[in-house]
Short mmCIF file of C-alpha atoms in Angstrom, two decimals:
data_model
loop_
_atom_site.label_atom_id
_atom_site.label_comp_id
_atom_site.label_asym_id
_atom_site.label_seq_id
_atom_site.Cartn_x
_atom_site.Cartn_y
_atom_site.Cartn_z
CA UNK A 37 138.37 113.88 129.95
CA UNK A 38 139.24 110.56 131.95
CA UNK A 39 137.09 107.20 131.69
CA UNK A 40 138.38 105.36 135.25
CA UNK A 41 135.41 104.39 137.95
CA UNK A 42 134.58 106.56 141.16
CA UNK A 43 135.93 105.37 144.21
CA UNK A 44 132.32 103.41 145.99
CA UNK A 45 132.30 105.69 148.33
CA UNK A 46 132.52 108.33 145.98
CA UNK A 47 129.10 107.04 143.96
CA UNK A 48 127.42 106.64 147.34
CA UNK A 49 127.57 110.03 147.97
CA UNK A 50 126.19 110.79 143.80
CA UNK A 51 122.77 111.91 142.67
CA UNK A 52 120.91 110.09 140.21
CA UNK A 53 120.98 113.28 138.02
CA UNK A 54 125.10 113.08 138.15
CA UNK A 55 124.94 109.12 138.02
CA UNK A 56 123.14 109.69 135.20
CA UNK A 57 125.72 112.54 134.44
CA UNK A 58 128.71 110.16 134.87
CA UNK A 59 127.27 106.76 133.04
CA UNK A 60 128.13 108.74 129.92
CA UNK A 61 127.75 107.31 126.08
CA UNK A 62 128.95 104.28 127.08
CA UNK A 63 126.83 103.37 130.16
CA UNK A 64 129.06 101.44 132.42
CA UNK A 65 132.25 104.68 132.91
CA UNK A 66 132.41 106.71 135.62
CA UNK A 67 135.10 109.31 135.73
CA UNK A 68 137.51 108.53 138.74
CA UNK A 69 141.00 110.49 139.04
CA UNK A 70 142.53 107.80 140.98
CA UNK A 71 145.99 106.29 140.86
CA UNK A 72 145.97 102.31 141.59
CA UNK A 73 149.06 101.82 140.86
CA UNK A 74 150.26 104.60 143.87
CA UNK A 75 147.39 103.31 146.49
CA UNK A 76 149.65 100.11 149.25
CA UNK A 77 146.62 97.23 150.03
CA UNK A 78 145.93 99.26 153.38
CA UNK A 79 145.01 101.81 151.04
CA UNK A 80 142.86 100.22 148.65
CA UNK A 81 141.36 98.11 150.85
CA UNK A 82 140.08 101.35 152.88
CA UNK A 83 139.06 102.90 149.53
CA UNK A 84 137.18 100.57 147.64
CA UNK A 85 135.87 99.16 151.14
CA UNK A 86 136.55 94.98 150.88
CA UNK A 87 137.89 92.87 152.66
CA UNK A 88 140.65 91.94 151.16
CA UNK A 89 141.21 88.16 152.80
CA UNK A 90 137.46 88.21 152.82
CA UNK A 91 136.39 90.03 149.75
CA UNK A 92 132.91 91.39 149.66
CA UNK A 93 129.45 90.00 150.89
CA UNK A 94 127.00 89.40 148.29
CA UNK A 95 125.00 92.19 148.84
CA UNK A 96 127.62 94.03 148.46
CA UNK A 97 128.27 92.78 145.56
CA UNK A 98 124.80 93.10 144.05
CA UNK A 99 124.83 96.78 145.69
CA UNK A 100 128.22 97.62 143.17
CA UNK A 101 126.77 95.72 140.39
CA UNK A 102 123.12 98.15 140.24
CA UNK A 103 125.78 101.02 140.87
CA UNK A 104 128.52 99.93 138.24
CA UNK A 105 126.67 97.81 135.33
CA UNK A 106 127.89 94.67 134.62
CA UNK A 107 131.11 93.99 133.50
CA UNK A 108 131.74 94.49 129.76
CA UNK A 109 132.98 96.16 126.54
CA UNK A 110 130.22 97.85 125.16
CA UNK A 111 129.79 96.99 121.34
CA UNK A 112 128.22 100.69 120.29
CA UNK A 113 125.64 101.52 118.10
CA UNK A 114 124.70 98.73 116.04
CA UNK A 115 124.23 98.58 112.61
CA UNK A 116 121.57 96.48 110.88
CA UNK A 117 122.82 94.46 107.74
CA UNK A 118 120.06 96.40 106.14
CA UNK A 119 121.35 99.76 107.33
CA UNK A 120 124.59 99.18 106.02
CA UNK A 121 123.41 97.89 102.70
CA UNK A 122 121.13 101.09 102.20
CA UNK A 123 124.68 103.08 102.90
CA UNK A 124 126.94 101.50 99.87
CA UNK A 125 124.06 103.51 97.48
CA UNK A 126 124.31 106.74 99.02
CA UNK A 127 127.72 108.11 97.26
CA UNK A 128 127.11 110.57 94.55
CA UNK A 129 128.16 108.69 91.44
CA UNK A 130 125.96 105.47 92.76
CA UNK A 131 122.99 108.51 92.61
CA UNK A 132 123.86 109.72 89.48
CA UNK A 133 123.23 106.91 87.87
CA UNK A 134 119.94 106.07 89.70
CA UNK A 135 118.88 108.70 87.75
CA UNK A 136 120.43 107.52 84.61
CA UNK A 137 118.25 104.24 85.10
CA UNK A 138 115.32 106.25 85.60
CA UNK A 139 115.94 108.12 82.57
CA UNK A 140 116.77 105.06 80.79
CA UNK A 141 113.46 103.76 81.68
CA UNK A 142 111.31 106.84 80.63
CA UNK A 143 113.24 106.53 76.96
CA UNK A 144 111.81 103.39 76.84
CA UNK A 145 115.95 101.41 76.93
CA UNK A 146 115.01 99.25 78.98
CA UNK A 147 117.83 97.14 78.44
CA UNK A 148 120.04 99.85 79.10
CA UNK A 149 118.05 101.07 82.83
CA UNK A 150 117.79 97.10 83.81
CA UNK A 151 122.16 96.77 83.10
CA UNK A 152 122.43 100.10 85.00
CA UNK A 153 120.72 98.42 87.61
CA UNK A 154 122.46 95.26 87.42
CA UNK A 155 125.38 96.93 87.79
CA UNK A 156 124.81 99.37 91.41
CA UNK A 157 123.41 96.40 92.93
CA UNK A 158 126.60 94.19 92.07
CA UNK A 159 128.85 97.21 93.65
CA UNK A 160 126.35 97.53 96.45
CA UNK A 161 126.49 93.70 97.45
CA UNK A 162 130.71 94.22 96.73
CA UNK A 163 130.45 97.28 99.50
CA UNK A 164 128.29 95.01 101.84
CA UNK A 165 129.85 92.15 102.14
CA UNK A 166 133.72 93.78 102.76
CA UNK A 167 132.24 96.22 105.85
CA UNK A 168 129.77 93.57 107.50
CA UNK A 169 132.57 91.22 107.94
CA UNK A 170 134.64 93.96 108.77
CA UNK A 171 131.88 94.92 111.64
CA UNK A 172 131.81 91.54 112.45
CA UNK A 173 135.82 90.96 112.82
CA UNK A 174 135.25 93.99 115.19
CA UNK A 175 133.49 93.45 117.64
CA UNK A 176 136.00 89.91 117.82
CA UNK A 177 137.92 92.56 120.58
CA UNK A 178 134.71 91.63 123.10
CA UNK A 179 135.73 88.03 122.78
CA UNK A 180 138.99 89.22 124.82
CA UNK A 181 136.85 89.40 128.50
CA UNK A 182 136.80 86.48 129.88
CA UNK A 183 133.58 83.69 130.50
CA UNK A 184 134.23 83.23 133.85
CA UNK A 185 136.45 84.73 137.17
CA UNK A 186 137.67 83.01 140.68
CA UNK A 187 136.67 85.36 143.82
CA UNK A 188 136.07 85.20 147.63
CA UNK A 189 132.61 86.53 148.64
CA UNK A 190 131.64 85.93 151.53
CA UNK A 191 134.84 84.19 152.64
CA UNK A 192 134.62 81.98 149.87
CA UNK A 193 136.80 81.01 146.74
CA UNK A 194 133.64 80.68 143.88
CA UNK A 195 133.32 81.62 140.49
CA UNK A 196 131.00 83.77 138.68
CA UNK A 197 130.08 85.22 135.03
CA UNK A 198 132.45 88.38 134.52
CA UNK A 199 130.69 89.24 133.97
CA UNK A 200 129.34 90.16 137.36
CA UNK A 201 132.78 91.59 138.71
CA UNK A 202 132.32 94.74 140.40
CA UNK A 203 135.54 97.09 142.09
CA UNK A 204 135.78 95.49 145.27
CA UNK A 205 135.82 92.04 144.73
CA UNK A 206 139.57 89.91 145.35
CA UNK A 207 140.16 88.00 141.86
CA UNK A 208 142.30 84.54 142.27
CA UNK A 209 144.41 84.51 138.74
CA UNK A 210 146.58 81.91 137.77
CA UNK A 211 148.53 80.59 134.23
CA UNK A 212 146.33 80.63 131.30
CA UNK A 213 143.87 82.62 132.78
CA UNK A 214 142.33 85.77 130.77
CA UNK A 215 142.34 88.28 133.15
CA UNK A 216 138.48 89.50 134.00
CA UNK A 217 139.33 93.23 134.53
CA UNK A 218 141.48 95.60 135.11
CA UNK A 219 143.17 94.34 139.31
CA UNK A 220 145.32 95.76 141.17
CA UNK A 221 147.67 92.98 142.16
CA UNK A 222 147.60 92.22 146.00
CA UNK A 223 149.95 89.00 145.81
CA UNK A 224 151.70 87.48 143.24
CA UNK A 225 153.75 84.03 142.81
CA UNK A 226 155.85 84.29 139.79
CA UNK A 227 153.37 86.45 137.90
CA UNK A 228 154.04 87.23 134.14
CA UNK A 229 151.25 88.57 131.84
CA UNK A 230 150.79 89.24 127.53
CA UNK A 231 149.90 92.71 126.97
CA UNK A 232 150.60 92.81 123.08
CA UNK A 233 146.68 94.38 122.78
CA UNK A 234 148.03 97.38 124.95
CA UNK A 235 151.20 97.98 124.60
CA UNK A 236 152.62 96.48 121.41
CA UNK A 237 155.04 94.19 123.18
CA UNK A 238 155.39 90.85 122.57
CA UNK A 239 156.79 89.53 125.83
CA UNK A 240 155.29 88.60 128.37
CA UNK A 241 155.89 91.40 131.61
CA UNK A 242 156.07 90.66 135.08
CA UNK A 243 153.97 91.66 138.09
CA UNK A 244 154.54 92.92 141.26
CA UNK A 245 152.70 93.86 144.22
CA UNK A 246 154.73 97.03 145.19
CA UNK A 247 153.81 100.68 144.64
CA UNK A 248 155.17 103.11 142.01
CA UNK A 249 155.45 106.50 142.85
CA UNK A 250 154.61 108.47 138.90
CA UNK A 251 152.40 109.75 138.40
CA UNK A 252 151.29 109.23 134.58
CA UNK A 253 152.20 106.33 133.48
CA UNK A 254 151.61 104.52 130.28
CA UNK A 255 150.24 100.91 131.00
CA UNK A 256 152.84 98.89 130.11
CA UNK A 257 155.10 100.83 132.89
CA UNK A 258 152.28 99.86 135.24
CA UNK A 259 153.74 96.34 136.63
CA UNK A 260 150.82 96.74 139.53
CA UNK A 261 147.68 96.76 137.91
CA UNK A 262 146.45 93.38 135.82
CA UNK A 263 144.78 94.57 133.07
CA UNK A 264 141.36 93.59 131.44
CA UNK A 265 141.60 90.88 128.24
CA UNK A 266 145.54 90.36 128.71
CA UNK A 267 146.22 86.70 129.54
CA UNK A 268 148.82 84.83 132.22
CA UNK A 269 151.58 83.25 130.87
CA UNK A 270 153.38 81.96 133.86
CA UNK A 271 152.82 81.88 137.39
CA UNK A 272 149.82 83.28 139.98
CA UNK A 273 148.20 86.13 141.57
CA UNK A 274 145.28 87.23 143.37
CA UNK A 275 144.47 91.27 142.39
CA UNK A 276 141.83 93.22 144.09
CA UNK A 277 138.90 94.66 141.06
CA UNK A 278 140.09 98.46 140.54
CA UNK A 279 138.43 99.04 136.80
CA UNK A 280 135.56 96.98 135.38
CA UNK A 281 133.81 97.43 131.80
CA UNK A 282 134.44 100.26 129.63
CA UNK A 283 136.40 102.35 131.78
CA UNK A 284 139.19 99.61 132.25
CA UNK A 285 142.08 100.47 129.56
CA UNK A 286 141.00 97.20 127.08
CA UNK A 287 137.47 99.70 127.94
CA UNK A 288 139.34 102.80 126.09
CA UNK A 289 140.43 100.93 123.15
CA UNK A 290 136.40 99.21 122.56
CA UNK A 291 135.52 103.16 123.38
CA UNK A 292 137.64 104.71 120.55
CA UNK A 293 136.20 102.26 118.29
CA UNK A 294 132.47 103.01 118.37
CA UNK A 295 132.99 106.80 118.59
CA UNK A 296 135.60 106.28 115.39
CA UNK A 297 134.01 109.38 112.35
CA UNK A 298 133.60 109.14 109.69
CA UNK A 299 136.19 110.81 106.82
CA UNK A 300 135.71 111.11 103.25
CA UNK A 301 138.91 109.74 101.51
CA UNK A 302 140.70 111.06 98.36
CA UNK A 303 139.53 109.07 96.03
CA UNK A 304 135.68 109.52 97.52
CA UNK A 305 135.89 113.41 97.54
CA UNK A 306 137.42 112.75 93.85
CA UNK A 307 134.24 110.52 92.58
CA UNK A 308 131.81 113.38 93.66
CA UNK A 309 133.10 116.25 92.20
CA UNK A 310 134.11 114.18 88.34
CA UNK A 311 129.70 113.60 88.88
CA UNK A 312 129.53 117.12 89.58
CA UNK A 313 130.93 117.60 86.40
CA UNK A 314 129.24 115.10 84.89
CA UNK A 315 125.77 115.38 85.28
CA UNK A 316 126.62 119.93 84.55
CA UNK A 317 128.37 118.64 81.00
CA UNK A 318 125.44 116.41 80.22
CA UNK A 319 122.93 118.90 81.38
CA UNK A 320 124.82 120.96 79.21
CA UNK A 321 125.43 118.84 76.07
CA UNK A 322 121.42 118.00 76.19
CA UNK A 323 120.92 122.20 76.54
CA UNK A 324 122.54 122.53 73.44
CA UNK A 325 121.40 120.09 71.53
CA UNK A 326 117.82 120.72 72.19
CA UNK A 327 118.00 124.04 71.08
CA UNK A 328 120.13 123.44 68.12
CA UNK A 329 117.98 120.78 66.62
CA UNK A 330 114.65 123.01 67.33
CA UNK A 331 116.79 125.68 65.51
CA UNK A 332 117.37 123.62 62.37
CA UNK A 333 113.21 122.79 62.42
CA UNK A 334 113.69 119.38 64.34
CA UNK A 335 110.01 118.48 66.38
CA UNK A 336 110.90 119.92 69.59
CA UNK A 337 109.72 116.48 71.14
CA UNK A 338 112.42 114.35 69.47
CA UNK A 339 115.14 116.63 70.13
CA UNK A 340 114.07 116.17 73.68
CA UNK A 341 114.97 112.93 73.34
CA UNK A 342 118.38 112.50 71.47
CA UNK A 343 119.64 115.45 74.69
CA UNK A 344 118.28 112.65 77.48
CA UNK A 345 120.13 110.08 75.48
CA UNK A 346 123.60 111.63 75.14
CA UNK A 347 123.13 112.76 78.46
CA UNK A 348 122.93 109.33 79.97
CA UNK A 349 125.42 108.12 77.32
CA UNK A 350 127.72 110.12 78.79
CA UNK A 351 127.25 108.64 82.18
CA UNK A 352 130.38 106.09 83.04
CA UNK A 353 127.75 103.73 84.37
CA UNK A 354 130.69 101.02 84.74
CA UNK A 355 132.97 103.66 86.80
CA UNK A 356 131.90 102.62 90.44
CA UNK A 357 131.57 99.05 89.63
CA UNK A 358 135.13 99.47 88.57
CA UNK A 359 136.35 101.19 91.51
CA UNK A 360 134.92 99.20 93.93
CA UNK A 361 136.01 95.78 92.30
CA UNK A 362 139.71 96.82 92.18
CA UNK A 363 139.46 98.15 95.92
CA UNK A 364 137.29 94.95 96.74
CA UNK A 365 140.84 93.34 95.08
CA UNK A 366 143.40 95.43 97.18
CA UNK A 367 141.28 94.18 99.97
CA UNK A 368 141.37 90.38 99.71
CA UNK A 369 144.79 91.09 99.32
CA UNK A 370 145.42 92.37 102.55
CA UNK A 371 143.01 90.04 104.18
CA UNK A 372 145.89 87.55 103.13
CA UNK A 373 147.97 89.06 105.62
CA UNK A 374 145.98 89.61 108.44
CA UNK A 375 144.90 93.31 107.60
CA UNK A 376 140.87 94.08 108.40
CA UNK A 377 139.70 96.69 106.24
CA UNK A 378 136.22 98.61 107.69
CA UNK A 379 135.54 100.88 104.71
CA UNK A 380 136.64 99.80 101.17
CA UNK A 381 138.08 103.07 100.32
CA UNK A 382 140.39 103.06 103.55
CA UNK A 383 142.30 100.90 101.09
CA UNK A 384 142.88 103.70 98.58
CA UNK A 385 143.83 106.28 101.72
CA UNK A 386 146.48 103.90 103.22
CA UNK A 387 148.26 103.93 99.60
CA UNK A 388 148.45 108.20 100.34
CA UNK A 389 150.01 107.68 103.81
CA UNK A 390 153.45 109.20 103.54
CA UNK A 391 154.13 108.52 107.60
CA UNK A 392 153.38 105.69 110.16
CA UNK A 393 153.96 106.01 113.42
CA UNK A 394 155.00 102.61 115.91
CA UNK A 395 154.82 101.93 119.11
CA UNK A 396 158.09 103.39 120.99
CA UNK A 397 160.04 100.14 120.73
CA UNK A 398 160.04 101.32 116.40
CA UNK A 399 158.81 98.77 115.49
CA UNK A 400 155.02 96.69 114.42
CA UNK A 401 154.92 93.52 115.99
CA UNK A 402 153.26 90.12 115.18
CA UNK A 403 153.54 88.83 119.15
CA UNK A 404 155.36 85.70 117.38
CA UNK A 405 158.59 84.64 118.51
CA UNK A 406 160.73 83.37 116.09
CA UNK A 407 164.06 81.70 115.42
CA UNK A 408 166.08 83.52 113.42
CA UNK A 409 169.51 82.10 113.49
CA UNK A 410 171.07 77.89 115.20
CA UNK A 411 174.02 77.02 116.32
CA UNK A 412 174.84 73.58 116.71
CA UNK A 413 177.94 70.97 115.04
CA UNK A 414 179.82 73.83 115.85
CA UNK A 415 178.05 75.70 112.87
CA UNK A 416 176.02 78.75 112.43
CA UNK A 417 172.64 78.35 110.50
CA UNK A 418 170.23 81.23 109.21
CA UNK A 419 166.77 80.36 109.56
CA UNK A 420 164.70 82.18 106.31
CA UNK A 421 161.23 80.01 107.43
#
């Protein structure tokens, strides 16, 4: 199911119920099968009901803003810091420790209970700090949106907040600008755009205005389209907005991030299995000790306390904290290499990876051009740093 926008005429034809259904989960997306890279300038102007020279009128812009919504990327469902902190205590082993804390308190072993609580809290804080930082880092995707845009409305060039752009707006771009929406280019003058965030290619892509006949093209091959969030590195251009907000290529990435499903890692699965085994073993030992003591003439209450004490002692209170600390150290090492890990257990999952898929160039790039060799004074020098 594609996440593009309806052409203006199609939106006007929709009933209110149909528009609500088309909006979907992200609020601003609408489906559209239009291949904008295939259309010429006259076809674009007709389909979007826009004047390539004078642009939209203020009334048209207001009407379309109401129909399409603001030109913003959705951050998905926000998780409050409190919820994020409480989620750290959902782990099965942590629940086992909570049970051990209650039993220790009932037995009067208050020092043991306080120790276990401290371990649980430290474990939760470590996990919370890491995941909170990752959540904040992921929101940086929204920072790729341009704050303002130069548009032609009512025949005049004006600067408006990029969030107020609508399909059909005529946008002017130049070197140093961040493209504010997906635009079909109408005029270019030596225009190049840096699109590594979408394509993985470190070299800026040259742009033109000619139509492209191919139907199914990846973003990197749509040379007549300027994509939201990409940077103009050279030249100037003029284009017509064809997609905004979550309907853009950058919006697709934001949608995928927001809809990422949570999966149990091998480490979490094994720890949960270990917790269940420990509970079964602890309960079994407790029952055996209580029965054996009673059969030997010991008081039932005293044997019950002894059995419960044995069960608490069998639970490794430090295991969750040790696992969390080990994973946190791995995350810190990855952060130093500029890799963001959203969930602590993902570090262990990366260690289990047997196949890594890269882009079509077969390389994983940092979008940094680096000098590796120099020729000077008749000698070749290798650059190592």
